[in-house]
Coordinates of C-alpha atoms in Angstrom, one line a residue:
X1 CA -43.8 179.5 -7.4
X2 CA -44.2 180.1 -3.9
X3 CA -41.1 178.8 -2.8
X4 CA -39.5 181.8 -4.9
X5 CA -41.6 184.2 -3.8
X6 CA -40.9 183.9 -0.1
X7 CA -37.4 183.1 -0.1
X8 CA -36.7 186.4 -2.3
X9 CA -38.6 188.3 0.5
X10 CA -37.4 187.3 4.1
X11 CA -34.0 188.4 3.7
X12 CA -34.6 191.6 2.3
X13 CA -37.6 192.1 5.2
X14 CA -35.2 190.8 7.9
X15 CA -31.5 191.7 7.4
X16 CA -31.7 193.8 4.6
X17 CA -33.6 196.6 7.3
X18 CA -30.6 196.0 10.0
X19 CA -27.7 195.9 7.1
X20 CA -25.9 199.1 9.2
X21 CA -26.0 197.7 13.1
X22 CA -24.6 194.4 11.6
X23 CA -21.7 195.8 9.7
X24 CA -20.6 197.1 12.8
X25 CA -20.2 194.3 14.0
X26 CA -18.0 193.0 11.2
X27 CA -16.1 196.6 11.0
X28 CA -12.4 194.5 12.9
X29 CA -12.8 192.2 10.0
X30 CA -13.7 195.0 6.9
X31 CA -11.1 197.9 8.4
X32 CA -7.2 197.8 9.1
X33 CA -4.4 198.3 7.0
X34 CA -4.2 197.2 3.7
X35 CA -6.8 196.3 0.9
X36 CA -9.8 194.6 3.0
X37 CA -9.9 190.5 3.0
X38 CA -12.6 189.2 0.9
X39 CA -16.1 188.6 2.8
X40 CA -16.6 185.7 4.5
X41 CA -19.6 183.0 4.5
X42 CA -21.5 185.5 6.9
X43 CA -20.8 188.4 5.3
X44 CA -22.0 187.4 2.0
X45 CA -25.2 186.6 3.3
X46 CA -25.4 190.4 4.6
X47 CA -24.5 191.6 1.2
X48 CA -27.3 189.2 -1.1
X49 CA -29.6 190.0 1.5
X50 CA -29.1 193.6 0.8
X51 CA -29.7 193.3 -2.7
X52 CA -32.5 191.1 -1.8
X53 CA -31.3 188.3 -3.3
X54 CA -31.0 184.8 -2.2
X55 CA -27.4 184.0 -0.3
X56 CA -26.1 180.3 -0.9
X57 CA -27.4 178.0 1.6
X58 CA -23.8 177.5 2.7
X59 CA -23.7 181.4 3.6
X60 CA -26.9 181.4 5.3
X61 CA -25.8 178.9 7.4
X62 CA -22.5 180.6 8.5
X63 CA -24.6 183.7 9.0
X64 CA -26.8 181.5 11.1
X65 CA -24.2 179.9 13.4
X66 CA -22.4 183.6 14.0
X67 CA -25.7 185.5 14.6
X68 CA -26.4 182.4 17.0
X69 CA -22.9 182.6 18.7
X70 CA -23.1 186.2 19.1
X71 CA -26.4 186.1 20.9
X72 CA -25.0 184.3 23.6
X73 CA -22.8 186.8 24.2
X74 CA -24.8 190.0 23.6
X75 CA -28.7 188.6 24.1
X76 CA -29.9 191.9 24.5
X77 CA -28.9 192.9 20.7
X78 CA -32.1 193.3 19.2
X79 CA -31.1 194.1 15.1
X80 CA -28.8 190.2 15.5
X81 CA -32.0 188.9 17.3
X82 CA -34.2 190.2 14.2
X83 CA -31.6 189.0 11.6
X84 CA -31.0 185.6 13.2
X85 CA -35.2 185.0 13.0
X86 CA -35.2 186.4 9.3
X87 CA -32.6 183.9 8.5
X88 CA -34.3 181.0 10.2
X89 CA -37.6 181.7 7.7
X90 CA -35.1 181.8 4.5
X91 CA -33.4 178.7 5.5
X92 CA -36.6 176.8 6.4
X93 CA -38.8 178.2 3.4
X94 CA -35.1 177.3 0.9
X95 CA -35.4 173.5 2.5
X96 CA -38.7 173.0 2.8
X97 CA -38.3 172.4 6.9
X98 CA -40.8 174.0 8.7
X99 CA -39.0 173.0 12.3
X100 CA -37.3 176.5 11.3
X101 CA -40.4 178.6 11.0
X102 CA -40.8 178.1 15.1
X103 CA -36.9 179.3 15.7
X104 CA -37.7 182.3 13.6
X105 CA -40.7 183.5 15.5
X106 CA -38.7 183.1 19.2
X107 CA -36.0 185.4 17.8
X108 CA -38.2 187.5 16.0
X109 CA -40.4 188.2 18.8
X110 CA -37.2 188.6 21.6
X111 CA -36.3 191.3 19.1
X112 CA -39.5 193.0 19.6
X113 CA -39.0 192.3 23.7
X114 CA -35.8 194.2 23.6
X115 CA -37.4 196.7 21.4
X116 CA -40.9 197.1 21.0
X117 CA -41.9 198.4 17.5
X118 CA -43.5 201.5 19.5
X119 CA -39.4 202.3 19.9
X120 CA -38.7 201.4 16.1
X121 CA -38.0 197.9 15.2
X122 CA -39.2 197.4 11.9
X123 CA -36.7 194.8 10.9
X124 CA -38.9 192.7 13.5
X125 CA -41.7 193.4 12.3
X126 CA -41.1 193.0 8.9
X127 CA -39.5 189.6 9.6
X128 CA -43.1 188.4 11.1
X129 CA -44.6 189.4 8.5
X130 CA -42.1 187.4 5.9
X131 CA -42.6 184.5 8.8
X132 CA -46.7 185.1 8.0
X133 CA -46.1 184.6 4.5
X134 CA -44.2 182.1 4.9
X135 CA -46.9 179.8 6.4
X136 CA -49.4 181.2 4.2
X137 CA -50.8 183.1 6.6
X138 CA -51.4 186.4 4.1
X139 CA -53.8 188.3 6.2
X140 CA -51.5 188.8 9.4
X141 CA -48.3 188.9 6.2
X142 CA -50.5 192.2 4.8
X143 CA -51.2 193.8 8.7
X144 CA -47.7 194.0 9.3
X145 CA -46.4 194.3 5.9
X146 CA -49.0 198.0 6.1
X147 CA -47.6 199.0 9.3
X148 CA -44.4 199.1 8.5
X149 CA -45.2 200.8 5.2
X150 CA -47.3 203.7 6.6
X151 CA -44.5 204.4 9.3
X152 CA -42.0 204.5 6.3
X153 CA -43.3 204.4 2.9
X154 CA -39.5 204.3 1.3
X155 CA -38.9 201.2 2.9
X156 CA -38.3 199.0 -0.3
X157 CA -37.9 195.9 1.5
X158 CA -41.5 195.8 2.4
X159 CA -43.1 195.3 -0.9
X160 CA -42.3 192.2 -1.8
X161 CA -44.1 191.3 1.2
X162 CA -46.8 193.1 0.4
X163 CA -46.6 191.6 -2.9
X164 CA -47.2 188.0 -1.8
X165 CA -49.7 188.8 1.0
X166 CA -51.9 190.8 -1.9
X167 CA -51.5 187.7 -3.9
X168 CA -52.8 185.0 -1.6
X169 CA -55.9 186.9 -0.6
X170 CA -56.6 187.4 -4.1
X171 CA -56.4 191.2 -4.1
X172 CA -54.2 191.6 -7.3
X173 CA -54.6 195.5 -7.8
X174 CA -53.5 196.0 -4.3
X175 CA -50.4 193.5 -5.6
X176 CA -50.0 195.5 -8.5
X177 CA -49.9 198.7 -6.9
X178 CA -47.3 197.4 -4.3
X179 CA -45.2 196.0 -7.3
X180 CA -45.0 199.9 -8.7
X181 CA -44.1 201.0 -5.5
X182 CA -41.1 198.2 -5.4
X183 CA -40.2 199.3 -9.3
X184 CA -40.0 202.7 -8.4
X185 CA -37.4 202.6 -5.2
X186 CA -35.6 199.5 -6.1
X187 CA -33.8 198.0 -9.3
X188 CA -32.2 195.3 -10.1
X189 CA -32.6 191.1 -10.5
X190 CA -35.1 191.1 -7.7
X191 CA -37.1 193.9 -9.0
X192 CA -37.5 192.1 -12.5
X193 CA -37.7 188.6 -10.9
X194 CA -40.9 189.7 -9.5
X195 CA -42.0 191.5 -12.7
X196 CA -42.2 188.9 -14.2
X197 CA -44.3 186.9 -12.2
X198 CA -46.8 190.3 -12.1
X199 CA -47.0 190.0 -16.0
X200 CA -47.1 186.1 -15.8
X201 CA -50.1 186.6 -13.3
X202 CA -51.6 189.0 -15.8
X203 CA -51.4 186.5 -18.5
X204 CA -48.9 189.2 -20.3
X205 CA -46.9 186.7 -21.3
X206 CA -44.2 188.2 -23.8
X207 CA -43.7 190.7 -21.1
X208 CA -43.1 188.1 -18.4
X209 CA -40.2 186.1 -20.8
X210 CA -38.7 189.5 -21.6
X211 CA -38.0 190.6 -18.0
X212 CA -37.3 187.0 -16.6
X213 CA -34.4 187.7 -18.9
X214 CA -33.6 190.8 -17.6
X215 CA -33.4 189.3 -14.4
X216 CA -31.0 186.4 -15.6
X217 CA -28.7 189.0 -17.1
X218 CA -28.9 191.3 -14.0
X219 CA -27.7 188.8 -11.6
X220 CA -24.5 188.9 -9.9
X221 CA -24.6 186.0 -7.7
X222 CA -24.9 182.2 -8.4
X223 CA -27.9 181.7 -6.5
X224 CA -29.5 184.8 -7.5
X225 CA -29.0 183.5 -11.2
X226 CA -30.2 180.2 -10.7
X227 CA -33.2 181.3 -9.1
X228 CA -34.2 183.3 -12.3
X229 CA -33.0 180.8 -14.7
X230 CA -35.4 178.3 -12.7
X231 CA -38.2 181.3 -12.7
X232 CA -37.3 181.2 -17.1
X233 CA -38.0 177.6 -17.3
X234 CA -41.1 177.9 -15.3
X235 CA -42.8 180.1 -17.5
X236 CA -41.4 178.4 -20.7
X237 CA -43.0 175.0 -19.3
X238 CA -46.2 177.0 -18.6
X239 CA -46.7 177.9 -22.3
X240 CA -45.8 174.4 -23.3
X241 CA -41.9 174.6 -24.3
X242 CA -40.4 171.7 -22.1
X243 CA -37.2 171.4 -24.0
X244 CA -37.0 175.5 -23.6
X245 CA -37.5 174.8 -19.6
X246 CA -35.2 171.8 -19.7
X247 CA -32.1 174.0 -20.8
X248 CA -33.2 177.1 -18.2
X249 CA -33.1 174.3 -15.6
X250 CA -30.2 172.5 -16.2
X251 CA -28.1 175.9 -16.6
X252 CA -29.2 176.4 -13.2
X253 CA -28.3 173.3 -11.9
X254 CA -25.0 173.9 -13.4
X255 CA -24.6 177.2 -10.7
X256 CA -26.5 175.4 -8.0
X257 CA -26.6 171.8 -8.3
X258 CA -29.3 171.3 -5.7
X259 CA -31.4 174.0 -6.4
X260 CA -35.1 172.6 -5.5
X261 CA -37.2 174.5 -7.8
X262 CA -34.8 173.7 -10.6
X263 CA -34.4 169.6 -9.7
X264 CA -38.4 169.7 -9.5
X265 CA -39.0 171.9 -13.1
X266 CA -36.6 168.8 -14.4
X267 CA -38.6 166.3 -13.3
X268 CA -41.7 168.0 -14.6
X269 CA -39.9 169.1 -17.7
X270 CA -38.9 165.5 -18.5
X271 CA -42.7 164.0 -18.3
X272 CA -43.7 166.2 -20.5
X273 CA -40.8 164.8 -23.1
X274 CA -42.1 161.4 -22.5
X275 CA -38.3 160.6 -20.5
X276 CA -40.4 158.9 -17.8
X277 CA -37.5 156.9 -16.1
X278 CA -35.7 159.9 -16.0
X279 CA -38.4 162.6 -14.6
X280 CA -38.9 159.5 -11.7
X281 CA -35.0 159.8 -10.7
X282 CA -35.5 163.2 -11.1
X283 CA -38.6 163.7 -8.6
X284 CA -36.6 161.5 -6.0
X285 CA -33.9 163.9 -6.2
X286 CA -36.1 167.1 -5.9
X287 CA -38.4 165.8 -2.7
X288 CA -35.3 164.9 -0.9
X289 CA -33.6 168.4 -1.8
X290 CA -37.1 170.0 -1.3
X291 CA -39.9 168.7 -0.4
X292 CA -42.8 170.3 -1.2
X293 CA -46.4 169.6 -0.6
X294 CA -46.9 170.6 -4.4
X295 CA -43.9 168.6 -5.4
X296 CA -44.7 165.6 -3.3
X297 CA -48.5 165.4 -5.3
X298 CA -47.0 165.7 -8.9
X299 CA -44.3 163.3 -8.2
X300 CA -47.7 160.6 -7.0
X301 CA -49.1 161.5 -10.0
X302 CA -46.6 160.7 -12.3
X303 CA -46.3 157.6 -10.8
X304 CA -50.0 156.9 -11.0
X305 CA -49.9 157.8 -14.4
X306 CA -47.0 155.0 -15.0
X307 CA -49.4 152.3 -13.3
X308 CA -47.0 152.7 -10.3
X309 CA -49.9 152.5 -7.8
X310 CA -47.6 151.3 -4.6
X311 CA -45.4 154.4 -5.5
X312 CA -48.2 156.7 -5.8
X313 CA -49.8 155.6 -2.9
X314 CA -46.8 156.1 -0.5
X315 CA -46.6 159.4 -2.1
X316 CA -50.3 160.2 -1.3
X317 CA -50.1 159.0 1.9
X318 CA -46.9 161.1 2.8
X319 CA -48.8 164.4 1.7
X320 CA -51.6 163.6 3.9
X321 CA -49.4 163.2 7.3
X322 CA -46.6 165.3 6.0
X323 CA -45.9 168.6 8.3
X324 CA -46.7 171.4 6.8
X325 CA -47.7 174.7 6.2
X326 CA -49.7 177.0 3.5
X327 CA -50.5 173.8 2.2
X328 CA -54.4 173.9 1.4
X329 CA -54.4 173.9 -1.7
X330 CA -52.1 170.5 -2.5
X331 CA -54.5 168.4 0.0
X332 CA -57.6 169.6 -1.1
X333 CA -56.8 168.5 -5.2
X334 CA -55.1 165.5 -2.9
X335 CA -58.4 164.8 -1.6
X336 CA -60.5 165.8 -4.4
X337 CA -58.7 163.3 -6.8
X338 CA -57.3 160.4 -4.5
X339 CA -60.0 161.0 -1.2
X340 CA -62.5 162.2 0.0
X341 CA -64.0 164.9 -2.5
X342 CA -66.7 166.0 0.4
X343 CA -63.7 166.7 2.9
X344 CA -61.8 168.4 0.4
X345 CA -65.0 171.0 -0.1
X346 CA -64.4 171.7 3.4
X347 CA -60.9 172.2 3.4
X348 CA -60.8 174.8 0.4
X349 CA -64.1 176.0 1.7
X350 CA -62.2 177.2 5.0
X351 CA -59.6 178.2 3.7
X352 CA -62.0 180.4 1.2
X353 CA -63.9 181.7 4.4
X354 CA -60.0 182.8 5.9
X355 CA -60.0 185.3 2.9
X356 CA -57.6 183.4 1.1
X357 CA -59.3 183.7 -2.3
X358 CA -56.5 183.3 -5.0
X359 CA -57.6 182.3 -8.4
X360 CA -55.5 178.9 -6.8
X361 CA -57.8 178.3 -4.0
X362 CA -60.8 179.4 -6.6
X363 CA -59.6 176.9 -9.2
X364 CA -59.1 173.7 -6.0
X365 CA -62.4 175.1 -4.5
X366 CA -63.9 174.6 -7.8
X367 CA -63.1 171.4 -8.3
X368 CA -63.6 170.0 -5.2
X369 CA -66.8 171.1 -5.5
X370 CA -67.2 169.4 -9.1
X371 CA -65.7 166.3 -8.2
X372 CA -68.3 166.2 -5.0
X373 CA -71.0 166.4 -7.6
X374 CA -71.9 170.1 -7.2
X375 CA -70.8 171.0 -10.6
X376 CA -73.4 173.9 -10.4
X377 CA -71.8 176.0 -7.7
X378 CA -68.4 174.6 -8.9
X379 CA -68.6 176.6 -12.4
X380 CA -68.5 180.2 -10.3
X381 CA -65.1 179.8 -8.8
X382 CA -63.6 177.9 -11.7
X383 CA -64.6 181.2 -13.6
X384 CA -63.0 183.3 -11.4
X385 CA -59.6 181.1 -11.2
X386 CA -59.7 181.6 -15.3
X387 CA -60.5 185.5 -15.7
X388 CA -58.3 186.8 -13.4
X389 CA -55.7 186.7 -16.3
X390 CA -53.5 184.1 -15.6
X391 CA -53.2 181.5 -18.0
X392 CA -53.2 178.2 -16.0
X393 CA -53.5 175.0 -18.3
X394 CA -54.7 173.4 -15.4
X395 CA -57.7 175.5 -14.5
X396 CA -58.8 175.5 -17.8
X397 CA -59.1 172.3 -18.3
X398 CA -61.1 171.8 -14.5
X399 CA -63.6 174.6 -15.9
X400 CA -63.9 172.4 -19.2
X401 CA -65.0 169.4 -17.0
X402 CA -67.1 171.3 -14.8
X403 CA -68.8 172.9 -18.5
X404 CA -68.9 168.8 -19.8
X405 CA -70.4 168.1 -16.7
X406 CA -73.7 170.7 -16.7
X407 CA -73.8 169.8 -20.8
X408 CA -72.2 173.1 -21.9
X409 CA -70.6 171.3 -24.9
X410 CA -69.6 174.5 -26.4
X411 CA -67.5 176.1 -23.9
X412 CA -66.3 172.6 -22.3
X413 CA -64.8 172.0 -25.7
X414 CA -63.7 175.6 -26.2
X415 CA -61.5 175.4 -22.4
X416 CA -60.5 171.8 -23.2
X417 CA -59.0 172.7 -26.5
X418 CA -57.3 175.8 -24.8
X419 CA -55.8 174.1 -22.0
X420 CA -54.1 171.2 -24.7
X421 CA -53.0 174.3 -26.7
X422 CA -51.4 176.8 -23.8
X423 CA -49.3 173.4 -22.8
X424 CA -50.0 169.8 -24.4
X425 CA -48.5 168.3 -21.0
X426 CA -49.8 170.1 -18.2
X427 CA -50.3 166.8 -16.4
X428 CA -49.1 163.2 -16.8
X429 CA -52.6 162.2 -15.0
X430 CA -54.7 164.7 -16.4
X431 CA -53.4 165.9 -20.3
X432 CA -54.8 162.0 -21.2
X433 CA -58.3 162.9 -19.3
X434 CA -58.4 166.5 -21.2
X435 CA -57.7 164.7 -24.8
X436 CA -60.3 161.9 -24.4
X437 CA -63.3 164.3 -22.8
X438 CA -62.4 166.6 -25.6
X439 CA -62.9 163.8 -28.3
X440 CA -66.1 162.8 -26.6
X441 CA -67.6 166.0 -27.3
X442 CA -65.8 166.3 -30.9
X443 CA -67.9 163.0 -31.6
X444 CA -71.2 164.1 -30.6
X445 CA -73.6 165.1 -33.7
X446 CA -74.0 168.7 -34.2
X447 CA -77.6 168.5 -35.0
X448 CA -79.7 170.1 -32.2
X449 CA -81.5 167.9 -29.3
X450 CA -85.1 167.1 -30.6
X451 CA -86.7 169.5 -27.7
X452 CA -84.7 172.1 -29.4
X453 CA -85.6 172.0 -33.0
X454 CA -88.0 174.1 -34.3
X455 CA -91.7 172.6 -35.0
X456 CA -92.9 172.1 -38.7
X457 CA -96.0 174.0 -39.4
X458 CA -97.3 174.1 -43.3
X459 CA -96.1 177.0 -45.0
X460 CA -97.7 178.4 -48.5
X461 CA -95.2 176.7 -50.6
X462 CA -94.8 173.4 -48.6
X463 CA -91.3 175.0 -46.7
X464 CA -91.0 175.4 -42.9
X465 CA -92.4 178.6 -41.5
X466 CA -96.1 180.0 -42.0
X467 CA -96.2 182.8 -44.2
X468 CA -93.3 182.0 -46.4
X469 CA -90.2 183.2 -44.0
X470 CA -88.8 180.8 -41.5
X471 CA -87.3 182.5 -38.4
X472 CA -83.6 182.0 -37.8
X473 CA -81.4 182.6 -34.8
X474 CA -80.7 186.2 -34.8
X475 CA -82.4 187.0 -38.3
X476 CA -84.2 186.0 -40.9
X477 CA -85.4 187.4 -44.9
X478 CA -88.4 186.2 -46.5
X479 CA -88.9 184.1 -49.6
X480 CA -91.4 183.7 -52.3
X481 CA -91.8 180.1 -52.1
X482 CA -90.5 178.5 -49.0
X483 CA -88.3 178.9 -46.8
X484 CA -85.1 177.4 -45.4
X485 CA -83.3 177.3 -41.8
X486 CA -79.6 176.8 -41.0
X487 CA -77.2 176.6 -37.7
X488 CA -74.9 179.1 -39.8
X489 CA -76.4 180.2 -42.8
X490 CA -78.0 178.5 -45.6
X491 CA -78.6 178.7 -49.5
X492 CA -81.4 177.9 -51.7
X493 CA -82.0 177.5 -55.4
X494 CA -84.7 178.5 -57.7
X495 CA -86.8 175.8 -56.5
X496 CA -85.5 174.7 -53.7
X497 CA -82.3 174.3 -51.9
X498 CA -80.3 171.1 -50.8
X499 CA -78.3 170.7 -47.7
X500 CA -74.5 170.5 -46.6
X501 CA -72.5 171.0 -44.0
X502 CA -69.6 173.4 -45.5
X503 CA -71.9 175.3 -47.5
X504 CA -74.7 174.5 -50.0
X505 CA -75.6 174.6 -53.5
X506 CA -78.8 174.9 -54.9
X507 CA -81.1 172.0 -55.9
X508 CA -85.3 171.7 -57.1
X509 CA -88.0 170.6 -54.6
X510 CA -86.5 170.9 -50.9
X511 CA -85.0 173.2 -48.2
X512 CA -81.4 173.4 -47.0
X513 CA -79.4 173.9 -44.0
X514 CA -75.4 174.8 -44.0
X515 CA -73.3 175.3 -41.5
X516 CA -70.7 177.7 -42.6
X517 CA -72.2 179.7 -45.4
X518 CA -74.3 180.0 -48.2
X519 CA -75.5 181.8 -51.1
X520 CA -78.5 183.0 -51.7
X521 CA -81.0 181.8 -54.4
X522 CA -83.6 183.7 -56.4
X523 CA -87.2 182.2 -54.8
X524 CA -86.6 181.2 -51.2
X525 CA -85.0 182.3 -48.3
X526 CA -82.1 181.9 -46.1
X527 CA -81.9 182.6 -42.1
X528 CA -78.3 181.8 -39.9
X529 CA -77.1 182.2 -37.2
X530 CA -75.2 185.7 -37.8
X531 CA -77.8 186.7 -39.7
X532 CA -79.1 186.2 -43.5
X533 CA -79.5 187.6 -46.4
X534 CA -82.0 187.2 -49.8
X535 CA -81.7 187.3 -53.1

């Protein structure tokens, strides 16, 4: 998720970078006589955001309130300045509250007033960067993420970053090279938290469960834990395990009972077990913990889904006039299934044009565009959302549509039938609309259209075909008497051949067609459609 993704980064861009100048400032409170008193609220904030992990929202805020206190003092401290603005994007990206994202960008730019970055203030600049990111702005997140890489390459707390601008502009070898740069100066929970979204992304997905694990085991903090316990149930809800993600997510509610992405993968976890009353409670308590302008659309579609249409609609309409930001991507499927499909078209298409072209804006692009009735241009970008290599259930089953739509039956079914099979419940709305277009196309005949068949012309033993072979797909052997044609391959008999559909067996006057294989008969012919062979 998002949410993850950023909060991991802006601690380790902003405080992590000024760690040194703000232990000085606790040294009264760490030195003296005697064994050292344990850390306070601030202070553990400074030491997870070292490790780059998340501090408890608690922490953060007592960091917060000093950094804040000490300013007003000291405003011409530009490392406190720089960590008060990176802890303003982890607090407001943590709550969903983007009133904070405008807090972090006055400190974080006073920073860079008391020292510009031509003097050396890369904690600032990192933190803008993390700030970009934040609001899903990933080509300014990548400009400054790069600077500050090129002036110090060793820097560790720039790649993840790096990482999440390269993956909202769709540029996932630049995001792969960034997450060997991470591996090889950094270790740790953080390091295989991200890992295992890279292999996730790459639709490796044994290798994404094994190192979500690592980073479960290599966690020393609650929070830290939770947050890969939450990233564990995400991918095990992905692949279509939602009693596997239930138990990730309740043992991280049991460390952090109101961790938001944990009280939303609840909710989602318990749709897809058919505990509908529950996953409602559960939704209420994750949008008012975090809310999301993902979370706020799949808690209107669950409702929808329950014939809850008041619900649904006060859901919608708080998406639509919610504040937010880096939010594309939830109003135009918003639009595209509960709007206007034409203004959603121009949403994604903008926020294609600003570079932003992650198989997620490829896959609501497409299907804004499908839904809009351009199905034709739609099928492009749906295939690039579904050969990148992640495995979305989701944007398979949007490129089956788009396939139903132009009368590709075969792949339509082939996507349709993968999305049901990656995970059975990928939607409460849409898993119903994936089984019944899929039946739809299981019930149409196999025989081909009558424009498509071949023509009958006389052939010397009263068979199709004109010299005594009939031409088949990709090849074709010719027979004494007559001849016979088949989707997949076809048999016939001494004199003649009789039709099936699993195979055939030989009979006296006719021809044959089978589907899935057949033998071959003494005085005919047999031509499929990988091939045929004669007797």
């Amino acid at each position: 998720m998002k949410t993850e993704n950023v909060s991991r980064t802006v601690l380790a861009a902003g405080v992590g970078a000024v760690l040194a100048a703000t232990a000085l400032l606790y040294l009264p409170e760490w030195t003296g006589q005697g064994p050292p008193a344990p850390p306070g609220p601030a202070e553990r904030a400074v030491i997870a955001a070292h490790a780059g992990a998340q501090a408890a929202l608690p922490d953060l805020a007592a960091l917060i309130a000093d950094r804040e206190r000490w300013l007003r003092a000291h405003p011409d401290d530009e490392a406190s300045w720089a960590e008060l603005g990176a802890a303003y994007t982890e607090r407001g990206s943590r709550l969903g509250d983007v009133r904070d994202y405008p807090r972090a960008e006055r400190a974080l730019r006073r920073s860079l007033a008391e020292r510009p970055a031509a003097r050396g203030n890369p904690a600032a600049e990192l933190g803008l960067g993390a700030l970009a990111g934040a609001r899903g702005d990933w080509a300014t997140a990548r400009d400054l993420g790069e600077r500050v890489r090129k002036a110090d390459p060793r820097r560790w707390p720039v790649y993840p970053v790096l990482i999440d601008a390269y993956n909202g502009l769709g540029d996932y070898p630049a995001a792969q090279k960034a997450m060997e740069s991470l591996e090889k100066l950094h270790a740790g929970a953080v390091v295989r938290a991200r890992a295992a979204q890279a292999y996730r992304d790459r639709g490796w997905r044994e290798d994404a469960d094994a190192a979500a694990l690592d980073a479960v085991a290599l966690a020393e903090t609650d929070p830290e834990k939770a947050a890969a316990l939450a990233r564990a149930g995400d991918l095990a809800w992905e692949r279509g395990e939602a009693e596997e993600a239930l138990g990730q997510y309740g043992a991280a509610l049991r460390l952090v009972p109101d961790h938001g992405p944990s009280l939303a993968g609840r909710a989602r976890a318990l749709a897809a077990l058919g505990r509908t009353e529950d996953a409602v409670r559960a939704w209420r308590a994750a949008l008012a913990r975090l809310p999301l302008p993902e979370y706020v659309l799949e808690a209107g579609e669950l409702a929808e889904s329950l014939g809850r249409e008041a619900d649904a609609r006060a859901l919608y309409e708080r998406l639509r006039t919610g504040a937010w930001t880096g939010a594309e991507v939830p109003l135009g499927l918003l639009d595209a299934d509960h709007g206007d499909a034409v203004a959603a078209v121009a949403r994604m298409r903008a926020e294609w044009a600003r570079g932003h072209h992650s198989v997620r804006v490829a896959d609501a692009l497409a299907w804004a565009l499908h839904r809009s009735g351009a199905s034709k241009e739609a099928l492009g970008y749906a295939k690039r959302a579904t050969e990148e290599g992640l495995r979305s259930a989701l944007f398979l089953y949007h490129r089956g549509e788009i396939e139903r739509a132009l009368d590709q039956r075969g792949p339509a079914r082939r996507h349709l039938a993968e999305a049901l099979r990656i995970n059975p419940a990928f939607s409460p709305l849409f898993t119903r609309a994936a089984e019944r277009s899929l039946a739809e196309l299981d019930a149409l005949p196999d025989e081909l259209p009558p424009e498509l068949r071949p023509e009958r012309t006389p052939g010397r033993a009263g068979g199709l075909g004109g010299e005594g072979g009939s031409p088949g797909r990709e090849g074709a052997a010719p027979g004494r008497e007559g001849a016979s044609s088949g989707r997949e391959g076809v048999s016939s008999g001494r004199d003649g051949a009789s039709s099936g559909r699993e195979g055939a067996s030989p009979g006296r006057d006719g021809a044959s067609s089978g589907r899935e294989g057949a033998s071959p008969g003494r005085d005919g012919a047999s031509s499929g459609r990988d091939g045929a062979s004669a007797a």
